[in-house]
């Protein structure tokens, strides 16, 4: 089998596992898996920003929050969820470009600081501007969508809805990476100077990656509002932004599967380690520091190493005389 | 008029603290290309060490000494030896991520140990106020200004007048050339980390009485430090000017704007700097990119 076929097969098996996984599990696990799926979408967005073009964003939670609040505000007023998708995507794309453009003008890495300041400001808007956001009480009774007459009000139905979103986002990013744009991204990542020399407008491509990363944060926010059916400012803090960034790093920045693994380690794993709940975030951050010291390529890098080792071993045993 | 004087003192007091932290942040960036995203937590933590020392019965002055010593050891020496030296060989990006993670470790660690509630912290010089005309000036703000200004002046004199200080400056300005000139760059970088730890410990002791000791103090303090350092142009004088200016603007905003719009200031300043003066207020555009 060639690597491409193998990859398609693995993707198909992965999708089947994700479809079969919640069957027979209690409702609460459907909630956790939904949260994992939407967190993965936010992390996939950040992986565009950080993994592909090497820009640190410390404001992804703000974009998730904007997506969530846009959804809550629109759907509680009777608008369809599709309108929330469009507005959340467009608003976050525009805001992402609006932050990225000035950040990329300086030669110093300004994006982390500008996104950090943006996240702080947006959090204050959520918390203080009661007339719009309901302040600390938030917005209640966000409706769940129904698709083609199928309601997603039940936890399992909503999980499949999240999974559907995740598949669409993954396919879109997969397509993007294979498009001429994606090749420009890859060239940019491999060698920015050479990319510029062959005529790629590196600043424009970096800006597009930042904006798309922000927009995917908004999409995750749409799902977040519909999952909890309630939004308040608390979750969209700096801690969420940092956690999302650490998930990307943990999984392996720039790797397509990285966000899936990083989000699983951040969202699903602590459910199994209930006793350690209070210390989980602390441990996760410590693990990232250790990864940076010994394994900057993250879990996917570790996986690659193991794979090459296994291949070498099997090749060696094949060559060995019987 | 009395309000103006009060605002001036409050602005100077917080501004001087931002300047202390921004100077340290700048020193680390320049000597070792370390972007310390945990700088806010570096300012948050020492106050808790002081409180811990007081909890086991030490008097306030002794507790301060313990706090400074622990900062030098942990935030200076150990941070450099374990985190920075180990990770910087993988590049600037992994190191930046590690300091971001370290900030979260310190924040969560303090929350787990000291609890999420904000604790009172004794102000240097007590809680009394000095009446000048109709203006009431808190003594601890005046002391904070004097201590911070003295520390900054002392540091400037050390960096400008002594051979060791000049070697540190040379390392900060251009590590490659400094190495060629025979300056032990690695040792100078270690000193820079110690200086940063001392500055953040001092900032912590001066600022915490105002904000109360809370595990989340590092978020706003860090943001203000970054803004002061970047708006100043990532050099020592710029960090001082940036810190003081931000302190004034922040206190003015606190007096005249809503909390939301006060919180928008760092964003507005950073975007304005990026658009109109990417090299910072006192930065020169021909400086090599850090």
XYZ file of C-alpha atoms in Angstrom:
612
model
C 0.000 0.000 0.000
C 1.331 3.451 -0.784
C 1.291 6.153 1.927
C -1.640 8.047 0.357
C -3.956 5.018 0.408
C -2.815 4.245 3.924
C -3.668 7.770 4.973
C -7.174 7.618 3.439
C -7.751 4.279 5.136
C -6.598 5.668 8.487
C -8.857 8.718 8.083
C -11.826 6.453 7.261
C -11.163 4.213 10.267
C -10.741 7.288 12.468
C -14.090 8.665 11.305
C -15.811 5.297 11.934
C -14.333 5.115 15.418
C -15.575 8.623 16.173
C -19.060 7.692 14.927
C -19.192 4.435 16.892
C -17.442 5.710 20.023
C -20.392 7.347 21.831
C -22.829 4.478 21.212
C -23.606 2.808 24.504
C -21.851 5.518 26.503
C -23.856 7.753 28.864
C -25.133 11.201 27.857
C -22.380 12.987 29.728
C -19.731 11.424 27.500
C -21.589 12.779 24.462
C -21.229 16.214 25.976
C -17.490 15.664 26.567
C -16.993 14.379 23.018
C -18.908 17.373 21.608
C -16.667 19.666 23.621
C -13.653 17.797 22.277
C -14.853 18.192 18.684
C -15.408 21.940 18.938
C -12.170 22.438 20.881
C -10.394 20.586 18.090
C -11.895 23.014 15.562
C -10.580 25.999 17.559
C -7.177 24.282 17.806
C -7.159 23.525 14.052
C -7.631 27.253 13.518
C -4.764 28.065 15.846
C -2.660 25.436 14.103
C -3.023 27.498 10.913
C -1.778 30.577 12.756
C 0.919 28.966 14.873
C 1.781 25.713 13.169
C 1.786 26.818 9.550
C 3.038 30.392 9.701
C 4.703 30.404 13.130
C 2.711 33.286 14.602
C 1.749 33.069 18.272
C -1.810 34.099 19.049
C -2.828 34.570 22.674
C -6.360 35.597 21.778
C -8.063 32.502 20.364
C -10.507 32.437 23.303
C -11.732 35.889 22.257
C -12.660 34.569 18.815
C -14.377 31.521 20.307
C -16.207 33.919 22.610
C -17.240 36.210 19.754
C -18.585 33.207 17.848
C -20.496 32.076 20.945
C -21.977 35.494 21.705
C -22.903 36.130 18.060
C -24.721 32.780 18.083
C -26.472 33.464 21.378
C -27.537 36.948 20.309
C -28.809 35.893 16.890
C -30.476 32.553 17.616
C -32.290 33.810 20.747
C -33.814 36.439 18.460
C -35.074 33.819 16.046
C -32.320 33.885 13.440
C -31.220 30.534 11.998
C -27.893 29.018 13.041
C -26.609 29.474 9.493
C -26.739 33.247 9.999
C -24.653 32.826 13.159
C -22.076 30.781 11.223
C -21.803 33.420 8.516
C -21.589 36.358 10.891
C -19.206 34.638 13.357
C -16.907 33.511 10.544
C -16.951 36.917 8.838
C -16.524 38.924 12.054
C -13.631 36.797 13.315
C -11.982 36.758 9.886
C -12.210 40.562 9.738
C -10.985 41.017 13.327
C -8.156 38.539 12.765
C -6.989 40.484 9.724
C -7.446 43.733 11.618
C -5.098 42.504 14.351
C -2.705 40.733 12.027
C -2.180 43.621 9.649
C -0.605 46.044 12.145
C 1.218 43.174 13.910
C 2.964 42.136 10.690
C 4.123 45.644 9.863
C 6.737 45.596 12.615
C 9.805 43.410 12.388
C 9.362 42.390 16.005
C 6.903 39.632 16.789
C 3.973 41.813 17.855
C 1.081 39.422 17.208
C 1.182 37.642 20.601
C 0.988 40.966 22.419
C -1.713 42.462 20.212
C -3.857 39.314 20.461
C -3.262 39.233 24.241
C -4.459 42.835 24.534
C -7.412 42.025 22.259
C -8.398 39.040 24.395
C -8.306 41.173 27.542
C -10.478 43.844 25.919
C -13.023 41.406 24.472
C -13.347 39.684 27.859
C -14.152 43.053 29.436
C -16.756 43.757 26.752
C -18.422 40.388 27.483
C -18.381 41.056 31.220
C -19.186 44.764 31.425
C -21.401 45.677 28.469
C -24.603 44.301 29.975
C -26.834 45.982 27.403
C -25.411 43.677 24.735
C -24.008 40.606 26.445
C -26.020 40.310 29.648
C -22.846 40.936 31.676
C -21.894 38.271 34.196
C -25.353 36.667 33.880
C -24.751 35.936 30.238
C -27.385 34.844 27.736
C -29.721 31.920 28.398
C -31.864 29.597 26.299
C -29.691 29.380 23.218
C -31.623 26.962 20.992
C -30.122 23.818 19.473
C -30.381 23.648 15.691
C -32.307 21.063 13.706
C -30.980 19.850 10.382
C -33.117 18.389 7.613
C -35.876 17.935 10.160
C -33.561 16.113 12.598
C -33.324 17.752 15.993
C -29.956 17.944 17.742
C -31.542 18.575 21.135
C -30.399 15.160 22.410
C -26.699 14.953 23.426
C -25.942 12.192 20.921
C -27.537 14.096 18.047
C -25.568 17.175 18.932
C -22.333 15.207 19.079
C -22.925 13.997 15.513
C -23.631 17.575 14.527
C -20.263 18.645 16.037
C -18.559 15.721 14.343
C -20.087 16.776 11.027
C -18.642 20.269 11.591
C -15.257 18.795 12.441
C -15.260 16.685 9.276
C -16.163 19.700 7.134
C -13.457 21.863 8.751
C -10.860 19.096 8.453
C -11.734 18.551 4.796
C -11.586 22.289 4.111
C -8.170 22.636 5.731
C -7.005 19.485 3.919
C -8.130 21.024 0.635
C -6.503 24.322 1.567
C -3.177 22.629 2.175
C -3.266 21.025 -1.254
C -4.378 24.157 -3.069
C -1.853 26.638 -4.497
C -2.454 28.602 -1.288
C -1.467 25.635 0.808
C 1.682 25.112 -1.194
C 2.532 28.747 -0.590
C 1.948 28.137 3.140
C 4.262 25.127 3.014
C 6.944 27.102 1.177
C 6.579 29.864 3.718
C 7.015 27.428 6.586
C 10.001 25.674 5.044
C 11.921 28.825 4.251
C 10.368 32.306 4.471
C 13.253 33.984 2.675
C 13.125 31.622 -0.291
C 9.338 31.830 -0.403
C 9.652 35.582 -0.708
C 12.359 35.209 -3.344
C 10.137 33.073 -5.590
C 7.480 35.729 -5.443
C 5.157 34.612 -2.656
C 3.711 37.598 -0.832
C 4.631 36.180 2.575
C 2.928 38.914 4.540
C -0.375 38.398 2.719
C -0.277 34.626 3.221
C 0.627 35.018 6.876
C -2.263 37.432 7.276
C -4.690 35.017 5.585
C -3.536 32.210 7.899
C -4.074 34.418 10.947
C -7.531 35.492 9.743
C -8.617 31.933 8.912
C -7.322 30.744 12.268
C -9.437 33.380 13.996
C -12.479 32.521 11.849
C -12.255 28.836 12.852
C -12.177 30.018 16.464
C -15.479 31.737 15.691
C -16.930 28.519 14.225
C -15.945 26.655 17.401
C -17.739 29.367 19.360
C -20.960 28.826 17.383
C -20.925 25.168 18.441
C -19.972 26.083 22.006
C -23.024 28.326 22.443
C -25.326 25.677 20.978
C -23.751 22.908 23.107
C -24.087 24.680 26.454
C -27.233 26.588 25.371
C -25.886 29.349 27.569
C -22.978 31.807 27.303
C -21.265 33.823 30.002
C -17.868 35.574 29.992
C -15.962 33.238 32.364
C -14.689 30.588 29.926
C -13.322 33.040 27.360
C -10.356 34.092 29.463
C -6.635 34.146 28.830
C -6.467 30.659 30.326
C -8.554 29.291 27.434
C -6.361 31.062 24.862
C -3.207 29.663 26.440
C -4.727 26.182 26.784
C -5.653 26.123 23.088
C -2.133 27.182 22.135
C -0.657 24.491 24.384
C -2.967 21.896 22.777
C -1.557 22.758 19.349
C 1.990 22.474 20.686
C 1.259 19.284 22.600
C -0.206 17.603 19.525
C 2.631 18.777 17.305
C 2.406 22.201 15.720
C 1.924 22.263 11.971
C 0.712 18.648 11.918
C -2.821 17.990 10.698
C -3.532 15.456 13.434
C -1.876 17.513 16.171
C -4.992 19.471 17.239
C -7.027 16.231 17.512
C -4.485 14.730 19.904
C -3.794 17.938 21.808
C -7.517 18.578 22.349
C -8.106 14.970 23.378
C -5.334 15.251 25.977
C -6.852 18.494 27.272
C -10.598 17.703 27.155
C -11.144 13.932 27.242
C -8.229 12.722 29.354
C -9.008 14.807 32.485
C -12.483 13.188 32.576
C -10.721 9.920 33.331
C -8.525 11.601 35.927
C -11.238 13.231 38.011
C -9.149 13.107 41.189
C -6.527 15.317 39.574
C -9.014 17.864 38.180
C -7.615 20.879 40.036
C -4.074 20.109 39.053
C -4.732 19.002 35.490
C -4.070 22.349 33.812
C -0.915 22.762 35.898
C 0.271 19.314 34.830
C -0.612 19.981 31.187
C 1.449 23.189 31.171
C 4.356 21.431 32.898
C 4.171 18.661 30.322
C 4.410 21.253 27.546
C 7.529 22.777 29.129
C 9.079 19.301 29.280
C 8.039 18.668 25.665
C 9.706 21.929 24.612
C 12.876 20.877 26.436
C 13.062 17.346 25.086
C 10.574 17.024 22.261
C 9.592 20.300 20.527
C 7.846 18.346 17.748
C 5.079 17.287 20.144
C 3.106 14.037 20.290
C 3.033 13.685 16.491
C 6.819 14.007 16.432
C 7.001 11.283 19.053
C 4.643 9.160 16.946
C 6.895 9.647 13.893
C 9.930 8.536 15.867
C 8.136 5.418 17.050
C 6.943 4.671 13.510
C 10.438 4.943 12.038
C 11.774 2.766 14.833
C 9.141 0.098 14.165
C 9.805 0.256 10.402
C 13.537 -0.068 10.944
C 13.030 -3.009 13.271
C 10.703 -4.767 10.856
C 13.079 -4.076 7.952
C 15.925 -5.478 10.016
C 13.995 -8.624 10.889
C 12.969 -9.064 7.232
C 16.613 -8.931 6.181
C 17.761 -11.292 8.881
C 18.405 -14.855 7.709
C 15.699 -17.370 8.642
C -6.207 70.837 41.489
C -5.862 68.321 44.340
C -7.245 65.616 42.013
C -4.502 66.400 39.504
C -1.779 65.965 42.133
C -3.368 62.734 43.367
C -3.581 61.387 39.816
C 0.012 62.416 39.202
C 1.276 60.527 42.246
C -0.840 57.462 41.538
C 0.293 57.519 37.898
C 3.941 57.848 38.839
C 3.664 55.058 41.399
C 2.132 52.497 39.036
C 4.194 53.799 36.103
C 7.446 53.327 37.991
C 6.437 49.738 38.751
C 5.596 49.048 35.083
C 8.987 50.568 34.226
C 10.801 48.183 36.595
C 9.151 45.153 35.033
C 9.574 46.521 31.493
C 13.313 47.113 32.024
C 13.761 43.498 33.105
C 11.673 42.220 30.190
C 13.781 44.305 27.782
C 17.067 43.098 29.295
C 16.071 39.449 28.816
C 14.875 40.018 25.256
C 18.044 41.824 24.273
C 20.671 39.691 25.987
C 19.220 36.276 25.160
C 16.271 36.783 22.767
C 14.070 35.408 25.535
C 10.557 36.783 25.197
C 9.425 36.192 28.747
C 5.659 35.849 28.470
C 5.613 34.910 32.157
C 6.889 38.356 33.198
C 3.493 39.269 34.686
C 3.579 36.110 36.809
C 7.166 36.977 37.770
C 5.720 40.182 39.268
C 2.784 38.339 40.850
C 4.743 35.527 42.548
C 7.261 37.245 44.906
C 4.465 38.907 46.919
C 3.074 35.445 47.687
C 6.497 34.253 48.844
C 6.605 37.248 51.186
C 3.116 36.396 52.496
C 4.161 32.777 52.962
C 7.231 33.842 54.969
C 5.035 36.119 57.120
C 2.623 33.229 57.635
C 5.348 31.188 59.301
C 5.936 34.084 61.668
C 8.729 36.149 60.113
C 8.520 39.941 60.470
C 7.724 41.917 57.293
C 11.321 43.099 56.538
C 12.732 39.583 56.905
C 9.904 38.238 54.757
C 10.798 40.760 52.048
C 14.408 39.564 52.106
C 13.210 35.965 51.764
C 10.958 37.007 48.876
C 13.785 38.737 47.015
C 16.216 35.882 47.666
C 13.704 33.276 46.510
C 13.018 35.315 43.363
C 16.714 35.555 42.564
C 17.059 31.813 43.003
C 13.904 30.631 41.213
C 12.963 33.360 38.727
C 16.575 34.296 38.020
C 18.970 31.408 38.414
C 16.755 28.345 38.013
C 14.652 29.884 35.219
C 17.821 30.566 33.227
C 19.575 27.275 34.011
C 16.700 24.880 33.549
C 14.142 26.428 31.200
C 15.991 28.949 29.039
C 19.333 27.189 28.538
C 17.689 23.876 27.856
C 15.029 25.089 25.420
C 16.636 28.022 23.608
C 18.725 25.632 21.517
C 15.486 24.467 19.886
C 14.841 28.052 18.801
C 12.986 31.163 19.870
C 9.495 29.780 19.253
C 9.715 26.742 21.599
C 11.203 29.031 24.257
C 8.359 31.520 23.834
C 5.852 28.660 24.202
C 7.690 27.418 27.285
C 7.479 30.822 28.978
C 3.760 30.996 28.118
C 3.321 27.563 29.724
C 5.467 28.639 32.674
C 3.174 31.621 33.245
C 0.223 29.221 33.430
C 2.167 26.909 35.780
C 2.936 29.773 38.186
C -0.630 31.111 37.999
C -2.288 27.731 38.592
C 0.301 26.791 41.204
C -0.344 29.922 43.256
C -4.099 29.400 42.907
C -3.753 25.843 44.234
C -1.478 26.805 47.125
C -2.832 30.198 48.229
C -6.415 29.852 47.025
C -8.348 31.931 44.512
C -9.265 34.764 46.917
C -7.267 38.012 46.860
C -5.182 38.537 50.013
C -4.226 41.866 51.570
C -0.543 42.760 51.328
C 1.090 45.219 53.774
C 2.116 48.475 52.101
C 5.634 49.779 52.684
C 5.266 52.741 55.033
C 1.813 51.817 56.285
C -1.627 52.985 55.238
C -1.369 56.632 56.242
C -1.655 59.529 53.814
C 0.189 62.792 53.500
C -1.980 65.923 53.153
C -0.561 68.498 50.775
C -3.111 71.280 50.529
C -6.397 69.552 49.788
C -4.674 66.564 48.192
C -4.322 63.303 50.105
C -1.250 61.398 48.953
C -0.856 57.785 50.191
C 2.536 57.401 51.850
C 3.116 53.987 50.293
C 2.676 55.485 46.799
C 5.311 58.117 47.591
C 7.623 55.423 48.979
C 6.993 53.295 45.888
C 8.011 56.195 43.658
C 11.172 56.884 45.671
C 12.205 53.205 45.837
C 11.505 52.525 42.161
C 13.235 55.694 40.974
C 16.237 54.930 43.195
C 16.392 51.372 41.844
C 16.182 52.554 38.250
C 18.813 55.273 38.818
C 21.064 52.783 40.580
C 20.681 50.272 37.761
C 21.385 52.944 35.150
C 24.506 54.054 37.023
C 25.638 50.426 37.336
C 25.064 49.762 33.630
C 26.692 53.016 32.472
C 29.543 53.544 34.921
C 30.953 50.141 35.877
C 32.927 47.803 33.583
C 30.610 44.922 34.472
C 27.535 47.024 33.724
C 28.970 48.121 30.389
C 29.656 44.503 29.477
C 26.024 43.656 30.227
C 24.916 46.585 28.079
C 27.180 45.516 25.251
C 25.678 42.032 25.471
C 22.206 43.535 25.360
C 22.960 45.762 22.397
C 24.643 43.170 20.241
C 25.498 39.739 21.679
C 27.453 38.653 18.589
C 29.768 41.658 18.583
C 30.103 41.522 22.376
C 31.318 37.927 22.071
C 33.870 38.942 19.435
C 35.103 41.678 21.778
C 35.845 39.033 24.393
C 32.942 39.735 26.719
C 31.769 36.561 28.481
C 28.288 36.807 26.974
C 26.868 33.788 28.781
C 27.849 35.132 32.174
C 26.458 38.572 31.320
C 23.190 36.930 30.269
C 23.012 35.151 33.634
C 23.460 38.495 35.357
C 20.654 39.932 33.235
C 18.346 37.155 34.461
C 19.307 37.908 38.068
C 18.706 41.624 37.529
C 15.308 40.809 36.037
C 14.405 38.652 39.038
C 15.403 41.437 41.424
C 13.396 44.010 39.457
C 10.257 41.875 39.338
C 10.543 41.112 43.067
C 10.804 44.817 43.802
C 7.892 45.601 41.488
C 5.867 42.889 43.206
C 6.424 44.307 46.690
C 5.618 47.853 45.532
C 2.516 47.116 43.451
C 0.763 44.324 45.351
C -0.587 46.565 48.184
C -2.555 48.451 45.510
C -4.026 45.442 43.694
C -4.127 42.921 46.604
C -2.269 39.635 46.183
C -4.209 37.569 43.641
C -3.075 34.652 41.495
C -4.429 36.415 38.404
C -2.501 39.688 38.934
C 0.038 38.611 36.350
C -2.426 38.941 33.469
C -2.908 42.702 33.670
C 0.605 43.404 35.034
C 2.159 41.342 32.256
C 0.127 43.076 29.571
C 1.117 46.511 30.906
C 4.763 45.443 31.068
C 4.713 44.242 27.459
C 2.998 47.421 26.282
C 5.478 49.632 28.168
C 8.497 47.741 26.819
C 7.277 47.511 23.214
C 5.907 51.051 23.031
C 9.184 52.278 24.493
C 11.100 50.575 21.702
C 12.722 47.683 23.595
C 15.562 49.650 25.077
C 16.188 50.643 28.673
C 15.320 54.305 28.384
C 12.281 53.436 26.293
C 11.097 51.015 28.985
C 11.310 53.779 31.616
C 9.460 56.321 29.464
C 6.943 53.699 28.307
C 6.284 52.519 31.860
C 5.778 55.998 33.292
C 3.607 57.120 30.369
C 1.445 54.008 30.626
C 1.078 54.519 34.388
C -0.256 58.045 33.819
C -2.565 57.092 30.973
C -3.867 54.091 32.904
C -4.681 56.177 35.991
C -6.291 58.892 33.889
C -8.366 56.237 32.141
C -9.344 54.691 35.472
C -10.582 58.101 36.612
C -12.417 59.161 33.464
C -13.288 56.096 31.383
C -15.404 53.003 31.988
C -13.616 49.781 32.964
C -14.154 48.380 29.468
C -12.533 51.291 27.699
C -9.708 51.425 30.212
C -9.107 47.789 29.305
C -8.971 48.738 25.628
C -5.935 50.986 26.175
C -3.195 48.342 25.765
C -4.775 47.223 22.491
C -5.114 50.775 21.188
C -1.542 51.674 22.161
C -0.050 48.510 20.653
C -1.922 48.931 17.366
C -1.029 52.626 17.199
C 2.640 51.835 17.833
C 2.605 49.050 15.220
C 0.989 51.278 12.603
C 2.784 54.550 13.176
C 6.031 53.760 14.946
C 6.886 50.044 14.692
C 10.313 50.630 16.231
C 8.746 52.137 19.378
C 8.904 55.626 20.862
C 12.613 55.684 21.646
C 13.635 52.926 19.249
C 15.710 53.542 16.174
C 14.502 52.012 12.945
C 17.996 50.901 11.910
C 18.229 48.686 14.980
C 18.529 45.036 13.989
C 15.311 43.130 14.550
C 15.425 41.349 17.874
